[in-house]
Short mmCIF file of C-alpha atoms in Angstrom, two decimals:
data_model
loop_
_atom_site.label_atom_id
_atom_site.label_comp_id
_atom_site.label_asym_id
_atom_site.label_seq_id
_atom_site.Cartn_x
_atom_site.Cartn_y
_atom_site.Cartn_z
CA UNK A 180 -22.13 9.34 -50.90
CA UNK A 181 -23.02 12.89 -48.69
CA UNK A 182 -20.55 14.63 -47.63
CA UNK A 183 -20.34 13.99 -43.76
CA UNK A 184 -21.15 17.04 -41.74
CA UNK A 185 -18.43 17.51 -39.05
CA UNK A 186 -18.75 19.68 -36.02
CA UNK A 187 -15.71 21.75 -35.16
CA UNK A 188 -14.37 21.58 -31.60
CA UNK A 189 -12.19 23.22 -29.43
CA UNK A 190 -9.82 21.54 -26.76
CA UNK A 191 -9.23 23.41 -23.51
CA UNK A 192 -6.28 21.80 -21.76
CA UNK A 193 -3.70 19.82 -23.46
CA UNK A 194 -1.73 17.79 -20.62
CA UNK A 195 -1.90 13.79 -20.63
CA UNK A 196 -5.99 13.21 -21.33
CA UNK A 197 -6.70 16.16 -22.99
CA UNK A 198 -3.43 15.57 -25.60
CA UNK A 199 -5.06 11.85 -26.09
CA UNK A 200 -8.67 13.38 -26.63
CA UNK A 201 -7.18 15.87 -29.01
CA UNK A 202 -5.41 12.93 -31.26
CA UNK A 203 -8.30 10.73 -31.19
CA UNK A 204 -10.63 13.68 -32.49
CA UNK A 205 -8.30 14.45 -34.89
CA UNK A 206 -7.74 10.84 -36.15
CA UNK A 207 -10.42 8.80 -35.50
CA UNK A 208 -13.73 10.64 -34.50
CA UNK A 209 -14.96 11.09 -38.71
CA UNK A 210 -17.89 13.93 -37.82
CA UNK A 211 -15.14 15.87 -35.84
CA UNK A 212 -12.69 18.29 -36.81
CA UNK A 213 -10.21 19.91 -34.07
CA UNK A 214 -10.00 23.75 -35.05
CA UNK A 215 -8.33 24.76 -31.89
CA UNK A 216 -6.45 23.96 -28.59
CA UNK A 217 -6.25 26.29 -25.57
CA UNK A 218 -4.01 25.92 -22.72
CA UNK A 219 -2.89 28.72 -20.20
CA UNK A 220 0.59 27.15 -19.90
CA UNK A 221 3.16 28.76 -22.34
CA UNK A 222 3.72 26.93 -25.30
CA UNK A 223 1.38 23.67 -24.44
CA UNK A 224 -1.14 24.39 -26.96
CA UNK A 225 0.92 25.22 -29.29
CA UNK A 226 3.18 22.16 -29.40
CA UNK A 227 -0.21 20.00 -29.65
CA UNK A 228 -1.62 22.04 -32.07
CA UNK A 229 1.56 21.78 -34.23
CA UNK A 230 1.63 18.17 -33.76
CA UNK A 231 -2.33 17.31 -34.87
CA UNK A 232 -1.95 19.78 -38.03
CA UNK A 233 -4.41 22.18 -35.76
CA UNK A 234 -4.03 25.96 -37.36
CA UNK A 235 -4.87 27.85 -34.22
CA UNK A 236 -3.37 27.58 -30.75
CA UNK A 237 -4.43 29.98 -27.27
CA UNK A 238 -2.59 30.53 -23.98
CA UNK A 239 -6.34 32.64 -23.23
CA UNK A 240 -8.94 30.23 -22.95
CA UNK A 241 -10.82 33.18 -23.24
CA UNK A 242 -10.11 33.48 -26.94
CA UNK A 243 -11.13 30.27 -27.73
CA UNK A 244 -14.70 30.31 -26.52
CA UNK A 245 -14.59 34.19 -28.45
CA UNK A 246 -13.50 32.51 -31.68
CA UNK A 247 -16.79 31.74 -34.29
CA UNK A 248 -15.63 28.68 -35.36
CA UNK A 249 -15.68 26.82 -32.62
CA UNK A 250 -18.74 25.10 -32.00
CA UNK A 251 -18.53 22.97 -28.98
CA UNK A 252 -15.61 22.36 -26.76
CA UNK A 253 -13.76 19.52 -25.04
CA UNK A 254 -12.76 20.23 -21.62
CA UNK A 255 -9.86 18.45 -20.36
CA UNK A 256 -8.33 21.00 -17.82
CA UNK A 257 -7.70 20.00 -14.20
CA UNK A 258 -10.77 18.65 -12.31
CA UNK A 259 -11.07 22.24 -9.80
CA UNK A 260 -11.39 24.37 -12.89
CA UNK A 261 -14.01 22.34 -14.33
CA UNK A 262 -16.74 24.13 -13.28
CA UNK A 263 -15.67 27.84 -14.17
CA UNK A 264 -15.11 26.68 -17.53
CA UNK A 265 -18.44 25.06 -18.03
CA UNK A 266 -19.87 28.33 -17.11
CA UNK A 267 -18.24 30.49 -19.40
CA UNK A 268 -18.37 27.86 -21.91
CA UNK A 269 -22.73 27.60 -21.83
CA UNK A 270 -22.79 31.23 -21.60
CA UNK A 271 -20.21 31.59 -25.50
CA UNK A 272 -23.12 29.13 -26.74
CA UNK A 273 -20.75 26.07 -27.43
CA UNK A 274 -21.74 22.36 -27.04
CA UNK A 275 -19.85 21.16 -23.64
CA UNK A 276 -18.01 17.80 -22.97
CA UNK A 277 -16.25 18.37 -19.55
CA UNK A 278 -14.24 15.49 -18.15
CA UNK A 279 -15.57 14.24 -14.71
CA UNK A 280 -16.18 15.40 -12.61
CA UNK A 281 -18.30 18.20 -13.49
CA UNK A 282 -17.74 19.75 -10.33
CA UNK A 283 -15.73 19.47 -7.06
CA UNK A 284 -19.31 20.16 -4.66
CA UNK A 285 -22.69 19.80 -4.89
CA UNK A 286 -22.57 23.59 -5.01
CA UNK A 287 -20.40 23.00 -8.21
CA UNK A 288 -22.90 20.78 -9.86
CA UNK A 289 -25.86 23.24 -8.95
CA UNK A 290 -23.50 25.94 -10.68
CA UNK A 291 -23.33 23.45 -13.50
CA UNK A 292 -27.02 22.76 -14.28
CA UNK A 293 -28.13 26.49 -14.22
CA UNK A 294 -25.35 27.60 -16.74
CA UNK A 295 -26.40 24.32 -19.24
CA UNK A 296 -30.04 25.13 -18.94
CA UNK A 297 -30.06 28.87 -18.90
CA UNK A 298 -28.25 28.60 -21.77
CA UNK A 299 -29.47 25.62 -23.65
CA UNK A 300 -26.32 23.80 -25.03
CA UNK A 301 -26.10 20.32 -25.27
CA UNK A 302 -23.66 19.03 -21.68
CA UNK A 303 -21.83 15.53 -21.16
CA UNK A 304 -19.40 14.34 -18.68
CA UNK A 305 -16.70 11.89 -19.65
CA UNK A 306 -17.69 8.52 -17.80
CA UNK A 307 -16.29 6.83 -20.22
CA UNK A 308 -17.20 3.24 -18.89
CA UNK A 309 -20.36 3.48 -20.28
CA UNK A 310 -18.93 3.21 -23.72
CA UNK A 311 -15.84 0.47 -22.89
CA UNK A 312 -16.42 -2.81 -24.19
CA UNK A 313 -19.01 -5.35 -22.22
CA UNK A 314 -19.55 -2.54 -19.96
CA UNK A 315 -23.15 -1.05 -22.41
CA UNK A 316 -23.98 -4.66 -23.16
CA UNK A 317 -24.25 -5.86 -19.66
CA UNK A 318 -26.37 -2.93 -18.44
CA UNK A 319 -28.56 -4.30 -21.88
CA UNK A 320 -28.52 -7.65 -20.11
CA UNK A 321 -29.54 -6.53 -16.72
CA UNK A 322 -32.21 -4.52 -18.42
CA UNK A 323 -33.33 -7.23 -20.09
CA UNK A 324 -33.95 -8.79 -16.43
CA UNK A 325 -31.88 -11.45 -17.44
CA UNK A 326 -30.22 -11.73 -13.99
CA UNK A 327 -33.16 -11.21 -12.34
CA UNK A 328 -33.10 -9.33 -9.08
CA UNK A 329 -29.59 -7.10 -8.37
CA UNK A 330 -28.07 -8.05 -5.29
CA UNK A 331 -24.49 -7.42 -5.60
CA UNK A 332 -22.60 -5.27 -7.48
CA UNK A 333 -18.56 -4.63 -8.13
CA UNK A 334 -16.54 -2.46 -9.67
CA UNK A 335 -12.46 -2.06 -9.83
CA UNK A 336 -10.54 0.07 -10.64
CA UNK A 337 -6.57 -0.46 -10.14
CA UNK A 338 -4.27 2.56 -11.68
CA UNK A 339 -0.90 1.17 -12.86
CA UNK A 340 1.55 3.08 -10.93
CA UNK A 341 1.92 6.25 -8.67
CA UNK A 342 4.84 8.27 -10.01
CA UNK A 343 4.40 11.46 -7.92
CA UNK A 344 2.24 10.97 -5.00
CA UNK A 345 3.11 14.41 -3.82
CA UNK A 346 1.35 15.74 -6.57
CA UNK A 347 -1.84 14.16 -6.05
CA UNK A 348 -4.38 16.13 -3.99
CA UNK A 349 -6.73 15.19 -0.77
CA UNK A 350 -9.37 12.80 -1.68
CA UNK A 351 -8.38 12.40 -5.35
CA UNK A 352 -9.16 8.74 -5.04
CA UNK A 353 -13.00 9.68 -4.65
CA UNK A 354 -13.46 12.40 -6.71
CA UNK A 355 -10.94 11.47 -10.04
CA UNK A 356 -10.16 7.73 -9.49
CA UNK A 357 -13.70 5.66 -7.83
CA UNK A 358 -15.73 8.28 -8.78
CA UNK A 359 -15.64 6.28 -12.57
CA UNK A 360 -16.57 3.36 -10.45
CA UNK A 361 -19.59 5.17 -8.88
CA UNK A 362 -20.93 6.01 -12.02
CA UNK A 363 -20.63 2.71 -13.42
CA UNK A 364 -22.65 1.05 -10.34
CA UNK A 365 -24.86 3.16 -10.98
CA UNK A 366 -25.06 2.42 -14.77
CA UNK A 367 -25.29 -1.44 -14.08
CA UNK A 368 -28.20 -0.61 -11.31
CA UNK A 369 -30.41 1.04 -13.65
CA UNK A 370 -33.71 3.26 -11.76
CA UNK A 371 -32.09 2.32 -8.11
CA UNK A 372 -30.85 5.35 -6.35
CA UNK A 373 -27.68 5.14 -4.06
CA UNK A 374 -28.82 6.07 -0.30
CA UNK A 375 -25.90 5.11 1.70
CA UNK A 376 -22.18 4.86 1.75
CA UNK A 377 -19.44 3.32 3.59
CA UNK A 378 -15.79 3.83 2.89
CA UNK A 379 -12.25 2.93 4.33
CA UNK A 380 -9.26 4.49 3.03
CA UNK A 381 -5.67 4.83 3.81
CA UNK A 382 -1.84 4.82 2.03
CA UNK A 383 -0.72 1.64 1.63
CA UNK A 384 1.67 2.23 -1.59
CA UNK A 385 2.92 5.28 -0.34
CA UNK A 386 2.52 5.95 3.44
CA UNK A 387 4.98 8.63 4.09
CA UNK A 388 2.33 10.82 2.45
CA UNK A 389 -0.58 9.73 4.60
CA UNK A 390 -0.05 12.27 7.09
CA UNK A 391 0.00 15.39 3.82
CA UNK A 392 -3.75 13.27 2.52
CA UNK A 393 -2.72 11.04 0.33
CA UNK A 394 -4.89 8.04 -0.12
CA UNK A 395 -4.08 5.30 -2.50
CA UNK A 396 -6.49 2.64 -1.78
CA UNK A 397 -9.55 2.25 -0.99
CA UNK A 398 -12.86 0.07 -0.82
CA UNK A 399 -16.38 1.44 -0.53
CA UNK A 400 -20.07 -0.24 0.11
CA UNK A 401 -23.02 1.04 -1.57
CA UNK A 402 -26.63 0.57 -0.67
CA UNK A 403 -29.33 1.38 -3.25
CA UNK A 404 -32.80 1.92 -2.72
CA UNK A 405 -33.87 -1.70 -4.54
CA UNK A 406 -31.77 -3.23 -1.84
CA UNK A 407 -28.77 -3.64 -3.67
CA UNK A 408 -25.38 -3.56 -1.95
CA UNK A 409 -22.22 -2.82 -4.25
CA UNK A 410 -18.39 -2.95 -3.37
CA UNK A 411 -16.25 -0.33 -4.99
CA UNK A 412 -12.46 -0.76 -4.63
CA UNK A 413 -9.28 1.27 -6.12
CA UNK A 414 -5.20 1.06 -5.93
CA UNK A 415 -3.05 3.11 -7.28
CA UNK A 416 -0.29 0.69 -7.95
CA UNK A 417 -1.70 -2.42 -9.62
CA UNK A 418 2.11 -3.91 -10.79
CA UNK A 419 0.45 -5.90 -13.90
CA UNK A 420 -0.95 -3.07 -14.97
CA UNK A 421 -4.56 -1.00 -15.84
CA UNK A 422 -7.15 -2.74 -14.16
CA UNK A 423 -10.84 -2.08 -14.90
CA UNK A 424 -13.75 -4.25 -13.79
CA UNK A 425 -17.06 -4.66 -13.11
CA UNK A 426 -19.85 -7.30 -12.33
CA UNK A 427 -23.33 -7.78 -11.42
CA UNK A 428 -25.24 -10.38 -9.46
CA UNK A 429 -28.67 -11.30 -9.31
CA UNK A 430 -31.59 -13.53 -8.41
CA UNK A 431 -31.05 -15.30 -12.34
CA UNK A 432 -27.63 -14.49 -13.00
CA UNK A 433 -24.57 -12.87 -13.15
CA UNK A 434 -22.88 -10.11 -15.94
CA UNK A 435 -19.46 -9.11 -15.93
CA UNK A 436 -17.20 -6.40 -17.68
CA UNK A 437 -13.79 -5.55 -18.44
CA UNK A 438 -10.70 -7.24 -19.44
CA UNK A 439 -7.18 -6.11 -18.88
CA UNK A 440 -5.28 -8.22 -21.34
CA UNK A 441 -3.95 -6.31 -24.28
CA UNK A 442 -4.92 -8.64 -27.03
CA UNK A 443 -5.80 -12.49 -27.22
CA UNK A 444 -2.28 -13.60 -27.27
CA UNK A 445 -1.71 -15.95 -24.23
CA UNK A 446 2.01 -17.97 -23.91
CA UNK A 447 2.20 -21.20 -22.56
CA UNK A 448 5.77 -22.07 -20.95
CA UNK A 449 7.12 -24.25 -18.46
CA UNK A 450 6.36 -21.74 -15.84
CA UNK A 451 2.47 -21.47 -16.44
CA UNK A 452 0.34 -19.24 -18.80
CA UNK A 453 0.94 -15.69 -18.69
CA UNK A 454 -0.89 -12.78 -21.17
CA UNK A 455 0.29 -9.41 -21.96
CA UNK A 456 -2.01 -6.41 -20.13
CA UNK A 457 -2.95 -2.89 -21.03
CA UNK A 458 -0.49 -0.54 -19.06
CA UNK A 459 -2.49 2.78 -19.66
CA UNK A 460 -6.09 3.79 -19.26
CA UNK A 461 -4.94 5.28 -22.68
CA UNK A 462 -4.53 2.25 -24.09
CA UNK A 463 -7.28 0.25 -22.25
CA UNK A 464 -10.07 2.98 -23.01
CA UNK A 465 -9.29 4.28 -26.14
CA UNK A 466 -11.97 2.47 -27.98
CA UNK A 467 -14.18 4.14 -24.92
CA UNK A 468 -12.91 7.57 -25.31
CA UNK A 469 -13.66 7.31 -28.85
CA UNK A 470 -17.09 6.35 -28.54
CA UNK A 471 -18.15 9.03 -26.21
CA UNK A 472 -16.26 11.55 -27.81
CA UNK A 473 -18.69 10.46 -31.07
CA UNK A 474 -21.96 10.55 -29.06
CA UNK A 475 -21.57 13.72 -28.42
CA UNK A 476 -20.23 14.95 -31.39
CA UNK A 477 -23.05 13.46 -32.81
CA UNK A 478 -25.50 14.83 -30.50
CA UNK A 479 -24.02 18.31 -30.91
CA UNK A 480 -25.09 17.81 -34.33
CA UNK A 481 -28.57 17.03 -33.45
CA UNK A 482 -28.45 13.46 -33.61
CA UNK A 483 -29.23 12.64 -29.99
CA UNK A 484 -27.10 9.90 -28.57
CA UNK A 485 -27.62 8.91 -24.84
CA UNK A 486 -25.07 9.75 -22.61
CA UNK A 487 -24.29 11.22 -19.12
CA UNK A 488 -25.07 14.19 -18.34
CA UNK A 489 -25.57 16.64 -15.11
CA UNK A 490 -27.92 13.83 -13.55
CA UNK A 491 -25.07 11.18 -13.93
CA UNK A 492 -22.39 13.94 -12.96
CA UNK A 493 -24.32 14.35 -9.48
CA UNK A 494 -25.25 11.16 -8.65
CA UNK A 495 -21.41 10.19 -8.77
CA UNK A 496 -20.49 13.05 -6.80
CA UNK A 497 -22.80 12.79 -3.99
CA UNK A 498 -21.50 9.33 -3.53
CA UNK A 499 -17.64 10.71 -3.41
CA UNK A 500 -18.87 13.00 -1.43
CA UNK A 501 -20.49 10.35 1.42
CA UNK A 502 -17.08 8.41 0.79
CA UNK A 503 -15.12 11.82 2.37
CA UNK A 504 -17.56 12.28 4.93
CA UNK A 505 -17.48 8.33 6.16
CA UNK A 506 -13.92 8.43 6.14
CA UNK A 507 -14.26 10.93 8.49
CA UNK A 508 -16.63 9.84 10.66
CA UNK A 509 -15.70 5.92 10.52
CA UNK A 510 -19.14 5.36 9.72
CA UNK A 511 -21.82 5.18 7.38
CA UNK A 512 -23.20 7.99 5.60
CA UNK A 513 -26.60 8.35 4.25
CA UNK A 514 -26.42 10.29 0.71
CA UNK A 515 -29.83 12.38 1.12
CA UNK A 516 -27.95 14.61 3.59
CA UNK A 517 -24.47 15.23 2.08
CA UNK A 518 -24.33 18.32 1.43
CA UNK A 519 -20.45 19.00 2.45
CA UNK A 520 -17.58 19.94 -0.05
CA UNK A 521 -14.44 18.84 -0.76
CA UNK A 522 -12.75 21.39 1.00
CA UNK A 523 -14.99 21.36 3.80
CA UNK A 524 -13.87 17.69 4.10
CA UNK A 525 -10.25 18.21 3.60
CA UNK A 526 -9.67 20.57 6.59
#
């Protein structure tokens, strides 16, 4: 049997996602091999690195994207730093998987595209949906034109708790949280382009941090340019836990995706049926994160595998984007002239 060529990667921000990226490369992606983990907070990298078996550990990021044996990097810092490191990452020469989003504005994304292409290296964003169970083999099915026409489109996604609402920024329910379920509309409407938006937000599980910008929940209508209208909804304080789900409607049919129960037990009791349910998009999309963590390993390696790049990374923004704009407005936003930012929007 060959020996399996593996591609060495380095991890750049080890908090909650990026410490789950860094195990699942370490234990479960075979063409992988974690070399090194950078974080700028004192001893963070160093107490992941020491728990995968990882030899080298940076508080400057800068020294990982210096070091030669690196050859593509995982980026799994905070969401407003995303774009910086892209930049310096394309111009070391390593392959780039950035969490989403790739950038905060469309500026950002723009910022994004030039660094990837001046420099050449291979780019994904982590829209992990594409690779979660039922969600690649219903966009086969709609391909297939086996519902016929889209009409209507869903997606959900329902966080299981909010610990520390103070903590989460203005308009982090567009941007982090629906901005998954933007890109998977757009997945399950394949060649349609999104042209308007309408949103409505507010803080229903925590309203005494409305008036600071929380919001926790929200629902949002699409309209595409085949005619399609899609609902995306969020809450950050589903009580049965991690909630993911999408569906598709058309003139022949309907698709759906996504299952929250944790495995196929189900008890039967006097008081009814109940079934255990994933608590953690760590534990719900861990198959997911594995798969697109592989892709693009094995694209890195020259093996192309499709995935989303600075096209998908835009196309959900500029969505999030019209959500911000509509909420401020109380209207409906057509997408061909958002052009704001996030911080325009927030002040």
């Amino acid at each position: 049997m060959p020996v399996l060529r593996q591609l060495t990667l380095g991890l750049i921000g080890a908090g909650r996602i990026g410490s789950s990226h860094a195990q699942l490369i370490a234990r479960t992606v075979p063409n992988a091999r974690l070399a090194a983990v950078a974080d700028p907070v004192e001893g963070a990298a160093a107490r992941l690195a020491q728990e995968l078996g990882v030899a080298v550990a940076y508080t400057d990021i800068a020294g990982l994207l210096a070091d030669p044996e690196v050859e593509a990097v995982v980026i799994t810092a905070p969401a407003r730093f995303h774009t910086g490191l892209v930049e310096q990452a394309a111009a070391a020469g390593k392959a780039i998987f950035c969490e989403k989003p790739a950038g905060m504005t469309l500026a950002e994304i723009d910022r994004v595209r030039a660094a990837v292409e001046t420099h050449g290296v291979v780019f994904r964003v982590g829209f992990n949906r594409r690779f979660a169970d039922g969600f690649p083999q219903a966009r086969a099915v709609i391909e297939a034109g086996r519902i016929g026409t889209p009409q209507l489109l869903r997606s959900t996604t329902r966080d299981p708790g909010l610990a520390n609402p103070g903590a989460v920024a203005p308009w982090t329910i567009f941007l982090e949280t629906l901005i998954h379920d933007f890109d998977t509309l757009n997945f399950l409407n394949p060649t349609a382009r999104a042209v308007q938006v309408y949103a409505v937000a507010d803080a229903l599980v925590a309203p005494d941090y409305r008036d600071a910008g929380l919001l926790d929940t929200a629902v949002v209508t699409i309209r595409y340019d085949n005619g399609a209208i899609a609902t995306a909804e969020a809450s950050f304080a589903a009580a049965y836990g991690y909630d993911t789900r999408a569906e598709a409607f058309g003139s022949a049919g309907m698709v759906t995706a996504g299952d929250l129960a944790a495995s196929s037990l189900r008890y039967y009791g006097p008081e009814g049926l109940a079934a255990d349910t994933v608590r953690a998009d760590t534990q719900s999309m861990r198959g997911a994160y594995t798969a697109e963590l592989q892709a693009f390993t094995d694209t890195a390696l020259g093996h192309p595998v499709d995935g989303p790049g600075i096209d998908a990374a835009e196309d959900a923004l500029r969505i999030a984007l019209g959500c911000i704009e509509s909420c401020r407005t109380g209207g409906p936003v057509a997408l061909d002239v958002v052009e704001l930012s996030a911080a325009e929007a927030a002040r």
